[in-house]
XYZ file of C-alpha atoms in Angstrom:
559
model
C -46.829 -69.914 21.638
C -45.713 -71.806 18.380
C -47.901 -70.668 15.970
C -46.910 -73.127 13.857
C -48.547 -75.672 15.531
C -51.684 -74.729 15.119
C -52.558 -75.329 11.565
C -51.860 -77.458 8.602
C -52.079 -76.132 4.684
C -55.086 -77.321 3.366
C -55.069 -78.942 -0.221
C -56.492 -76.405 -2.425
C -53.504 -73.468 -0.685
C -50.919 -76.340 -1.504
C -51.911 -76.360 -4.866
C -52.305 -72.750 -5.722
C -48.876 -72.394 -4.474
C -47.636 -74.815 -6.318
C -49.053 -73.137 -9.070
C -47.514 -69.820 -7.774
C -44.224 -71.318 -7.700
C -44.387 -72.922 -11.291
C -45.357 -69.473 -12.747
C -43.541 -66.715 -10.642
C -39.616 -66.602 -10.718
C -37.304 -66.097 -8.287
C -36.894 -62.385 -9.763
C -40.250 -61.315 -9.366
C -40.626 -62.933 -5.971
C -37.653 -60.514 -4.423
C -39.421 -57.335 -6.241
C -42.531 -58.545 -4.263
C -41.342 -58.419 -1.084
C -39.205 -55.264 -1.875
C -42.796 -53.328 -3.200
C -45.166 -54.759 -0.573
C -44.732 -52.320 2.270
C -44.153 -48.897 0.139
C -47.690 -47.952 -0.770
C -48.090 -48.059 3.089
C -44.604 -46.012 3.984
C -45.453 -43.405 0.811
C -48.747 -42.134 2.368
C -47.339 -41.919 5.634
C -45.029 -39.429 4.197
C -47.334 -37.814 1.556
C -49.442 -37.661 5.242
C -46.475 -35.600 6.956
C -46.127 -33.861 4.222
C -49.080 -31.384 4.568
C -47.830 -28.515 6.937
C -49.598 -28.133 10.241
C -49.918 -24.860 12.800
C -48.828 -24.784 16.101
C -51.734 -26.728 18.383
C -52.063 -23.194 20.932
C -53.534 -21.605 17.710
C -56.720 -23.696 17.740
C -58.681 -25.972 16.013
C -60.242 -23.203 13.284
C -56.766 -22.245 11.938
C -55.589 -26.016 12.137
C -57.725 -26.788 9.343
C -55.217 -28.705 7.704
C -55.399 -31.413 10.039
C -58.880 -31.844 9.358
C -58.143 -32.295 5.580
C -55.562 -34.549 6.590
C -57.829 -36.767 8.905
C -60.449 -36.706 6.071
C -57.694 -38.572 3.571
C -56.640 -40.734 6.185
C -60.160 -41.602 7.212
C -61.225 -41.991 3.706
C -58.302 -44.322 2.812
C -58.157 -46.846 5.869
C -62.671 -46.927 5.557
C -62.231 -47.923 2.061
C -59.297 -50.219 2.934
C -61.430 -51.727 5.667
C -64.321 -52.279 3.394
C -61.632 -54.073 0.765
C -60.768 -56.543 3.712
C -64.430 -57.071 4.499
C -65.485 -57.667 0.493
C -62.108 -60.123 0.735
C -63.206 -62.298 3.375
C -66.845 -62.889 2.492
C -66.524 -63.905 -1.117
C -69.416 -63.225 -3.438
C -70.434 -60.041 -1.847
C -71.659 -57.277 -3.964
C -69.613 -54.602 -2.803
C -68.013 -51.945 -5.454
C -65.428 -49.919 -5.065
C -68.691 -46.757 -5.268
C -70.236 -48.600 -2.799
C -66.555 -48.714 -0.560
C -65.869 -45.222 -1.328
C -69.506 -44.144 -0.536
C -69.489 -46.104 2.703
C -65.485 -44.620 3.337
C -66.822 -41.308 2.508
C -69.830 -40.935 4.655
C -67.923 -42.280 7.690
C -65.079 -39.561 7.125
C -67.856 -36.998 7.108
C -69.485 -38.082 10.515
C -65.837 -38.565 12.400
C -64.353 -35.346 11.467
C -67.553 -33.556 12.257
C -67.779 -35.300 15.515
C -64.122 -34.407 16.087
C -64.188 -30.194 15.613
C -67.381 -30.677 17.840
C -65.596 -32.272 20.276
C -62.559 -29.759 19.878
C -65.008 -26.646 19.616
C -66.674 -28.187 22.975
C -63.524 -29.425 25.489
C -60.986 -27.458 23.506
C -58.131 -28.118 20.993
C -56.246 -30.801 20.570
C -58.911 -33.033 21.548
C -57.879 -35.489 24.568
C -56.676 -38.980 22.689
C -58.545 -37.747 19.867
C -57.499 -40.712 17.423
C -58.595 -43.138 20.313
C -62.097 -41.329 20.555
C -62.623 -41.184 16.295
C -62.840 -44.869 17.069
C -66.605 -43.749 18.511
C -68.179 -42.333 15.654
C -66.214 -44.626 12.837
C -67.920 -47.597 14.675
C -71.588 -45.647 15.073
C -71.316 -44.622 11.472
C -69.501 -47.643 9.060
C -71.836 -50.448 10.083
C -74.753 -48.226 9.564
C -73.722 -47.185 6.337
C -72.499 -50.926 5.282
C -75.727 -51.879 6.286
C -77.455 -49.354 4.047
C -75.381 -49.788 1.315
C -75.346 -53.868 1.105
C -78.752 -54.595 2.226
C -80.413 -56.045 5.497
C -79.512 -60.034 3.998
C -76.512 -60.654 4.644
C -76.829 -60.462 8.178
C -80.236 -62.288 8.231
C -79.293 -65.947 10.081
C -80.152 -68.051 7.092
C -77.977 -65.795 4.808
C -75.208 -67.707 2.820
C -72.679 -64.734 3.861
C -72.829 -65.117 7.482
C -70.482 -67.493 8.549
C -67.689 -65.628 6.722
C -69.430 -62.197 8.372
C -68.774 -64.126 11.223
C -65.425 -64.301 10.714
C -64.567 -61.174 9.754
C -65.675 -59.291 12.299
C -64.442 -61.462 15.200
C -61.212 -60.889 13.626
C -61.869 -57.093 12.939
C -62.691 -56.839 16.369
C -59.572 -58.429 17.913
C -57.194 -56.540 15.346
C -58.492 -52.940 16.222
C -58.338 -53.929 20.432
C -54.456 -55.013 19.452
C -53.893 -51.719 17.628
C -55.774 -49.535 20.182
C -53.939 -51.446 23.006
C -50.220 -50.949 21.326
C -49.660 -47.005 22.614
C -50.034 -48.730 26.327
C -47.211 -51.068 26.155
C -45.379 -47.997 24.795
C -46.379 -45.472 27.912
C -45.837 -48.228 30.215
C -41.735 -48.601 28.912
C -41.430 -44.510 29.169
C -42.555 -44.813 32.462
C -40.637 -47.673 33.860
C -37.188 -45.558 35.412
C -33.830 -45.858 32.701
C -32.097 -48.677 35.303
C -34.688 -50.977 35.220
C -35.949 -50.951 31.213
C -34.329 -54.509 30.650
C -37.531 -55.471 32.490
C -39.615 -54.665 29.784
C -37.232 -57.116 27.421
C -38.897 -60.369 29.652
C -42.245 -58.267 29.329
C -42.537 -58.086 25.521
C -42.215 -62.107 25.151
C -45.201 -62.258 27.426
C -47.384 -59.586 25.942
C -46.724 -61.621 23.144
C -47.873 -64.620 23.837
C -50.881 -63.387 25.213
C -51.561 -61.253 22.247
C -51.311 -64.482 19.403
C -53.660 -65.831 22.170
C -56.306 -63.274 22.070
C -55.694 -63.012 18.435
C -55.881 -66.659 17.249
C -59.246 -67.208 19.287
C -60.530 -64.893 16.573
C -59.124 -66.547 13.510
C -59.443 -70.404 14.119
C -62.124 -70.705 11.098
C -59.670 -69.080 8.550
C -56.771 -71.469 9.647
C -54.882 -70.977 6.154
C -54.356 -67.124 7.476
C -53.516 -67.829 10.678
C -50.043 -67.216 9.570
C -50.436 -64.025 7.767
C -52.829 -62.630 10.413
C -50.417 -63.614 13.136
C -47.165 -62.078 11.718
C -48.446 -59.008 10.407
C -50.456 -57.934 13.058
C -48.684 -59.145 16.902
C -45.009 -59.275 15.170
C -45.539 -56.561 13.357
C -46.247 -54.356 16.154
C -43.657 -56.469 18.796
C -41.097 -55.394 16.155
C -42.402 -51.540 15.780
C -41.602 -51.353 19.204
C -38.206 -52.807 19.184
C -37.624 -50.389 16.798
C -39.035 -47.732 18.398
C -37.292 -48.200 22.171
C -33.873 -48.603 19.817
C -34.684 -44.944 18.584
C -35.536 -43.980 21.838
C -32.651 -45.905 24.368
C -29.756 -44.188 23.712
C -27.872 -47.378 25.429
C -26.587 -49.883 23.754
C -26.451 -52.283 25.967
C -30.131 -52.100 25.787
C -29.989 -52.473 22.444
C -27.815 -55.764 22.473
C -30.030 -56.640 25.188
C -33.281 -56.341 22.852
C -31.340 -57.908 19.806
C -30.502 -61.265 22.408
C -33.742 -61.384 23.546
C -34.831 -61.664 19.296
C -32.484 -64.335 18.904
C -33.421 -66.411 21.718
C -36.974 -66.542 20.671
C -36.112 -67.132 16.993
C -34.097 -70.233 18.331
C -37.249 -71.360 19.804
C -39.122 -71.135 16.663
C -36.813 -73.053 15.060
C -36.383 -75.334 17.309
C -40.175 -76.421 16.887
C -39.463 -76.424 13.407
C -36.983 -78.749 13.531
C -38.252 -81.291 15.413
C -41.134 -81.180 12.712
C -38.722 -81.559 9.935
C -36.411 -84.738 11.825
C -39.974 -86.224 11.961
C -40.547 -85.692 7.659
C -37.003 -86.920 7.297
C -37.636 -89.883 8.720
C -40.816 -90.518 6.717
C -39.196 -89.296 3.250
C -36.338 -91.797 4.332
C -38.872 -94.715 4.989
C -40.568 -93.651 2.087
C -37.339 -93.983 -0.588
C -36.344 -97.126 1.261
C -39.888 -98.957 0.167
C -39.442 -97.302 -3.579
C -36.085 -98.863 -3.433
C -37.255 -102.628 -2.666
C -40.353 -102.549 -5.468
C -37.748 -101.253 -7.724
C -39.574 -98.086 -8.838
C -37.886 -95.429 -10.929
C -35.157 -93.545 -9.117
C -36.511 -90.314 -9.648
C -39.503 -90.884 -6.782
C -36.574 -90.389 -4.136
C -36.987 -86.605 -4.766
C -36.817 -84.570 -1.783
C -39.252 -82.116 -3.169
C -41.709 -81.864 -0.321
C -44.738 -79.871 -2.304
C -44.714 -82.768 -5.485
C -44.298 -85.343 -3.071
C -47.390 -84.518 -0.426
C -49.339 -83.189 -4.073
C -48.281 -86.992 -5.181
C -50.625 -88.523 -2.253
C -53.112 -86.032 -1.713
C -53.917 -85.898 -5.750
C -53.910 -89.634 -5.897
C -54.896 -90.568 -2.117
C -56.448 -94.461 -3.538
C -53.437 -94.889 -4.908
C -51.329 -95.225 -1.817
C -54.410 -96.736 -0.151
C -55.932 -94.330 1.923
C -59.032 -94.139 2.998
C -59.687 -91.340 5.224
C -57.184 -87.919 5.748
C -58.129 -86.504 9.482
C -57.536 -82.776 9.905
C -56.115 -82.261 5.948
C -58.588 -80.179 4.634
C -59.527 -80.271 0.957
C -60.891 -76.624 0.503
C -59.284 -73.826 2.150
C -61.422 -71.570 4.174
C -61.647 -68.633 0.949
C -61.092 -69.406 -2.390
C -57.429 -69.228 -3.583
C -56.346 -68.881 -7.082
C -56.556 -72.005 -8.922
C -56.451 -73.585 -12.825
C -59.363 -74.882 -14.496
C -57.819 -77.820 -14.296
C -57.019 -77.726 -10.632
C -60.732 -76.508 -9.891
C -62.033 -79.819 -11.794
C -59.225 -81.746 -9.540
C -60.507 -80.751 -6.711
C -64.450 -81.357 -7.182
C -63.267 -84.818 -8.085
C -61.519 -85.318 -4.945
C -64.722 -83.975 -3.021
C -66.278 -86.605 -4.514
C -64.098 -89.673 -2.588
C -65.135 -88.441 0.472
C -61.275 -88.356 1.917
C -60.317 -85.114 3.418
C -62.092 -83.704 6.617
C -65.329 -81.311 6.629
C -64.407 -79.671 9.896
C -65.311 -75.910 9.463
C -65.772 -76.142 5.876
C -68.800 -73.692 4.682
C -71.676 -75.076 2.762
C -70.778 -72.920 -0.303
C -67.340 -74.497 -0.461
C -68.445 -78.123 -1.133
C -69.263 -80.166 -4.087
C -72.854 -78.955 -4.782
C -75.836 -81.062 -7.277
C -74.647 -79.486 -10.121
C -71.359 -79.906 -10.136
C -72.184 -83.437 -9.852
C -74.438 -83.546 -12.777
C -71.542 -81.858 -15.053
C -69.350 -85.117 -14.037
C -71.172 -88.253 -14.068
C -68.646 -90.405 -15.483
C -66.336 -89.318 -11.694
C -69.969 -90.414 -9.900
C -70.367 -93.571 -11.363
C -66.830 -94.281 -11.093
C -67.188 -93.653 -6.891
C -70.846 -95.650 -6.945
C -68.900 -98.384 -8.642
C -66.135 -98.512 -6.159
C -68.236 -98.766 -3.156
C -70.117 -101.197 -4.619
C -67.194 -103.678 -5.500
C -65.600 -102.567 -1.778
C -69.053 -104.123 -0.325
C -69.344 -107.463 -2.353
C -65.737 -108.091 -2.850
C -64.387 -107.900 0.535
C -66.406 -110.740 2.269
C -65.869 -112.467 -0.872
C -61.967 -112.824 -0.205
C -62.461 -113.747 3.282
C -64.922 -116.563 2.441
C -62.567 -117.957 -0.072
C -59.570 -117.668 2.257
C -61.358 -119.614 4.822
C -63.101 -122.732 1.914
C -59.510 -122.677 0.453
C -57.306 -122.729 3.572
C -56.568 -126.417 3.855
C -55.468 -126.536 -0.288
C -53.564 -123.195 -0.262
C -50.195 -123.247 -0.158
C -48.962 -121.909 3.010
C -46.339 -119.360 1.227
C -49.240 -117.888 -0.930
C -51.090 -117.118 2.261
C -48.165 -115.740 4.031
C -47.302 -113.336 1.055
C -51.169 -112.384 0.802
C -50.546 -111.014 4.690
C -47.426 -109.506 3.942
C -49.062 -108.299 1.150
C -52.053 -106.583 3.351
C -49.542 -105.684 6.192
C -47.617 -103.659 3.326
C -50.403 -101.773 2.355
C -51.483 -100.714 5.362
C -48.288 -99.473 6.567
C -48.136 -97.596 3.128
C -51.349 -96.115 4.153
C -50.578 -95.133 7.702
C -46.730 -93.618 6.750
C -48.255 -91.664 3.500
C -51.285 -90.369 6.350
C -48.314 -88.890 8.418
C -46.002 -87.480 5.266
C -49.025 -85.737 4.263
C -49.704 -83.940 7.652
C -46.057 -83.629 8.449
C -45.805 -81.880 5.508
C -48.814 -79.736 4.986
C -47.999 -78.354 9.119
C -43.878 -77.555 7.825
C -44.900 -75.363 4.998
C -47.686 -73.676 7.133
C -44.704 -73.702 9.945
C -42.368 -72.359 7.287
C -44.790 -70.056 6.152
C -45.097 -68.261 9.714
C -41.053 -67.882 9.738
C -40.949 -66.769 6.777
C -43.068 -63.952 7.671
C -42.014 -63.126 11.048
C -38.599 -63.063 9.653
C -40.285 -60.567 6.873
C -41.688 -58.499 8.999
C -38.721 -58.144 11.048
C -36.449 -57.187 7.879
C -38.792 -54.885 6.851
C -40.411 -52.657 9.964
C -37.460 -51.396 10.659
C -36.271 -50.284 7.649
C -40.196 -48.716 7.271
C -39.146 -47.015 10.517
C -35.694 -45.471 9.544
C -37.075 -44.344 6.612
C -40.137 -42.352 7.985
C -38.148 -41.191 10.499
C -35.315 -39.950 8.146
C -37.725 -38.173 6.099
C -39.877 -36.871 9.104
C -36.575 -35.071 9.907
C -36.480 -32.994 7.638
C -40.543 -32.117 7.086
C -41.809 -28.637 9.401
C -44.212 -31.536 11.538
C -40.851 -32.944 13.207
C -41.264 -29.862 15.991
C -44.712 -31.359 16.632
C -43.461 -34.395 17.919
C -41.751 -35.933 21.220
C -37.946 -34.317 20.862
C -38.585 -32.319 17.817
C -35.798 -31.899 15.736
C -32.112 -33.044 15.918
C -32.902 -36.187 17.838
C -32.568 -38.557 15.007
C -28.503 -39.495 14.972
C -26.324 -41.746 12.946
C -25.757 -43.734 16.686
C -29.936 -44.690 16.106
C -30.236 -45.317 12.891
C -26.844 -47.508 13.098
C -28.412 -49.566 16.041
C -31.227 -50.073 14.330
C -29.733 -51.357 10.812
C -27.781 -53.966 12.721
C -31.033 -55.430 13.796
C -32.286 -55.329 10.525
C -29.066 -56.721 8.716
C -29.105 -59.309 11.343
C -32.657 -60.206 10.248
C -32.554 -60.086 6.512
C -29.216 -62.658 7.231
C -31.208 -65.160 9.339
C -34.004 -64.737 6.541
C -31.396 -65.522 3.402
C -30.486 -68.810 5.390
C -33.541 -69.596 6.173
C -34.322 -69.990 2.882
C -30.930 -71.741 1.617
C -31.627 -74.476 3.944
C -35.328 -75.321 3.479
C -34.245 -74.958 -0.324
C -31.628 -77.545 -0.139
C -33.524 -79.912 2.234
C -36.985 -80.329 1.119
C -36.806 -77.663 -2.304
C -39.419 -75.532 -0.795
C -39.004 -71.936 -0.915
C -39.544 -69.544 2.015
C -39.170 -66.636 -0.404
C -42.084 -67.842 -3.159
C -44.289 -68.709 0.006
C -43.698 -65.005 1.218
C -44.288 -63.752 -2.589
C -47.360 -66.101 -2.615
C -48.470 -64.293 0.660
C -48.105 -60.963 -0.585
C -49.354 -61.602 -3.909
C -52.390 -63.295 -3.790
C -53.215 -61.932 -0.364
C -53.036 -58.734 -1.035
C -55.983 -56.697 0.481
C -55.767 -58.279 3.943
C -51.858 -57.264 4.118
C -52.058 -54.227 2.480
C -55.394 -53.198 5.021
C -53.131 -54.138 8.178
C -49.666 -52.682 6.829
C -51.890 -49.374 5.968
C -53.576 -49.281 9.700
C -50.177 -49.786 11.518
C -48.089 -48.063 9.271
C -50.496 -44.745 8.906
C -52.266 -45.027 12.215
C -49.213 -45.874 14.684
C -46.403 -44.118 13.023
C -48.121 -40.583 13.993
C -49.796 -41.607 17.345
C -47.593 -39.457 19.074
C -48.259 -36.325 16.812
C -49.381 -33.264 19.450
C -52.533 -32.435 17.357
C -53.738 -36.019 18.282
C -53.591 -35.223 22.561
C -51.994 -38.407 23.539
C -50.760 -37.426 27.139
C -50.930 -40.723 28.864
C -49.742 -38.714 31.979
C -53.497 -37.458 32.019
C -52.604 -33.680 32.686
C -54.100 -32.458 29.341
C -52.300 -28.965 30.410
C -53.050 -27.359 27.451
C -56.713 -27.215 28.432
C -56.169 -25.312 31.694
C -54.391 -22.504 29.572
């Protein structure tokens, strides 16, 4: 699936990036990208770090697992609670009311967990699948009593983004629950017949961005983020993982080809969306050329060119913009300036409505604070009535004493402006679907740069922690051979991301680095909640304290 298809930018993103890019440089974008994924990586360490007993001794003298459950329970509640305050703006929700609501669900899973283990015995069967249980009894409960009864009342103003967040909440924990499967299912599969599971992957996922994007169609400017962080992310964990785990390399030049080929694809649909915004940036200089307007409009700067047309959209006579939203689905950080922009383009009644909240459009008051931008539209539709008819009646009374070359210019006139109109309509889609297209490469690219290096490095350090005997192979496992197969992947990936970069930099001067700086900036509690969950959550599934036998045989509770 080309997830790049499916959305466009949406005015007020394509300004507060432009705004990003004005005020960030190129410096501060690369530290970023370098810091994003460490707060993640560190407490997955700082995690490991805590020294557990052997699993035969029990659950009472294991109590150090149940301290380090708490933390991690504590931390990824009060992350989840961060995501949820982030995607219903305007919510009154502190970070005592996060930490009370992280708190009390910490205290009812870990009880429920040594009553389980006290009950069946110790380590509880799949016990991170089963704290699921009680985390999803307990959090909504205590969300519920914390925030109030009215924001899930139907006429509330907070429950279309509610909405939202938990169809996606729901679809991003199935995807994370569902991960360990596709992991079983490639141990299982005999040695001689694992390069079945390379023409697997591609299909779980395309049916995971499936599942997944059903969930996020009303927050279309995420799509991206949500996307590449979540089914990539994991996708890429694995790759990493059965590289670790192979001991072939064939297989591993057989996973690497399989990356390739798919990022060929990707930019194959990219580039058939860029030939198409040559051609109109080509058109476009061509027409500049023959009204002799200054040579510096035949920029190739994609963002001031689209931000041209969509700032001034009566200027290059538009009247309508299908699909190009004016207001993104959450608010993104914007200027004064930009904020006043915007109301006033509300105002002209351009850009669509489709799935645009009631809170995010031009309200009464708003209105009253700029009269002089009313009048000015009441005026305009008033002289668009009366005039038009006007014209035609005088064409038609003056036909016979006009000169034939003034009525043939007046045509080519009107045929001019209309195909002005029509090519600016397409620039400004064309453009506003490459950057969200861009933005979606830029990430996947990111995210494959960066997972495995996240994965080395836990690995590396997990090495040499006492927990290594708890897990599959125990010590001694971890070779140069592995982590030399898996830095070629990554080196290969932070080289297709570098020229990524140099080439949408020199073509249309956007930059795939700001956009991922932009991402990871200003976007910061919904990456930093799903880098946390995977990162903390997926990088210890396999711990023995956790009883993940996927062979069902739990022998450890016939001893």
């Amino acid at each position: 699936m080309q997830i790049g298809r499916q959305g466009f930018y949406s005015v007020e993103r394509l300004e507060s990036f432009d705004q990003y890019c004005k005020t960030t440089s190129r410096t501060r974008a690369i530290l970023v990208c370098i810091v994003a994924p460490l707060p993640a990586l560190i407490t997955a360490v700082l995690l490991e770090c805590l020294p557990l007993s052997d699993p035969s001794e029990g659950w009472v003298v294991n109590w150090v697992l149940w301290i380090r459950m708490g933390l991690m329970q504590v931390i990824l509640c009060f992350e989840g609670s961060s995501l949820m305050a982030s995607f219903i703006p305007g919510l009154d929700y502190s970070l005592f009311k996060r930490f009370t609501v992280a708190l009390g669900t910490c205290i009812g899973s870990i009880s429920f967990c040594i009553l389980m283990a006290s009950t069946i015995g110790f380590p509880v069967p799949f016990m991170a699948q089963l704290t699921s249980i009680p985390v999803a009894i307990c959090m909504p409960a205590l969300v519920r009593l914390v925030l109030g009864p009215a924001i899930f009342m139907k006429g509330s103003r907070f429950k279309l983004y509610s909405a939202r967040f938990y169809s996606f909440f729901f679809a991003y924990t199935t995807l994370i629950g569902i991960y360990p499967l596709y992991k079983v299912f490639y141990e299982f599969v005999p040695e001689q017949y694992r390069g079945a599971v390379v023409i697997v992957l591609p299909v779980w996922k395309f049916a995971a961005k499936m599942f997944l994007l059903r969930s996020i169609r009303e927050v279309e400017d995420y799509i991206p983020t949500l996307v590449a962080i979540t089914v990539d992310f994991l996708s890429t964990l694995f790759i990493s993982v059965c590289m670790s785990t192979s001991g072939s390399i064939y297989f591993t030049i057989l996973l690497i080809t399989a990356d390739i080929a798919e990022s060929v694809l990707d930019y194959r649909e990219l580039r058939l969306n860029a030939t198409v915004l040559i051609s109109l940036l080509d058109d476009r200089n061509k027409s500049l050329k023959r009204t002799q307007r200054d040579i510096q409009s035949e920029s190739t700067d994609l963002t001031a060119i689209v931000l041209e047309i969509t700032r001034n959209p009566s200027d290059f006579n538009l009247a309508t913009l299908d699909r190009v939203r004016l207001y993104a689905c959450l608010p993104h950080p914007l200027t004064r300036t930009q904020i006043d922009k915007l109301h006033d383009l509300d105002l002209l009644r351009v850009y669509s409505r489709e799935g645009q909240p009631s809170s995010r459009t031009l309200n009464s008051s708003h209105q009253r604070r700029h009269p002089t931008v009313t009048q000015h539209r009441s005026l305009h539709q008033v002289q668009r009535v009366s005039v038009a008819p006007v014209e035609n009646n005088l064409g038609s009374l003056n036909a016979e004493i006009s000169p034939p070359k003034l009525q043939l210019e007046h045509q080519a006139d009107q045929r001019s402006k209309i195909k002005q109109a029509e090519r600016s309509a397409k620039l400004v889609k064309q453009g506003l679907q490459l950057l969200f297209h861009c933005e979606y490469l830029a990430l996947v690219e990111y995210v494959e740069c960066v997972v495995p290096l996240i994965f080395v490095a836990f690995k590396s350090i997990l090495e040499q922690l006492p927990n290594i005997v708890y897990y599959p192979g125990g010590a001694g496992n971890w070779t140069l051979n592995v982590v030399a197969n898996i830095f070629i992947f990554a080196s290969l990936e932070i080289g297709s991301l570098i020229l990524f970069d140099k080439l949408l930099h020199r073509r249309f001067a956007i930059s795939p680095l700001h956009q991922l700086a932009f991402v990871l900036e200003t976007e910061v509690t919904m990456v930093q909640v799903t880098l946390f969950t995977e990162i903390v959550i997926l990088l210890q599934y396999e711990l023995q304290h956790l009883g993940a036998d996927f062979s069902l045989r739990f022998e450890w509770l016939h001893h």
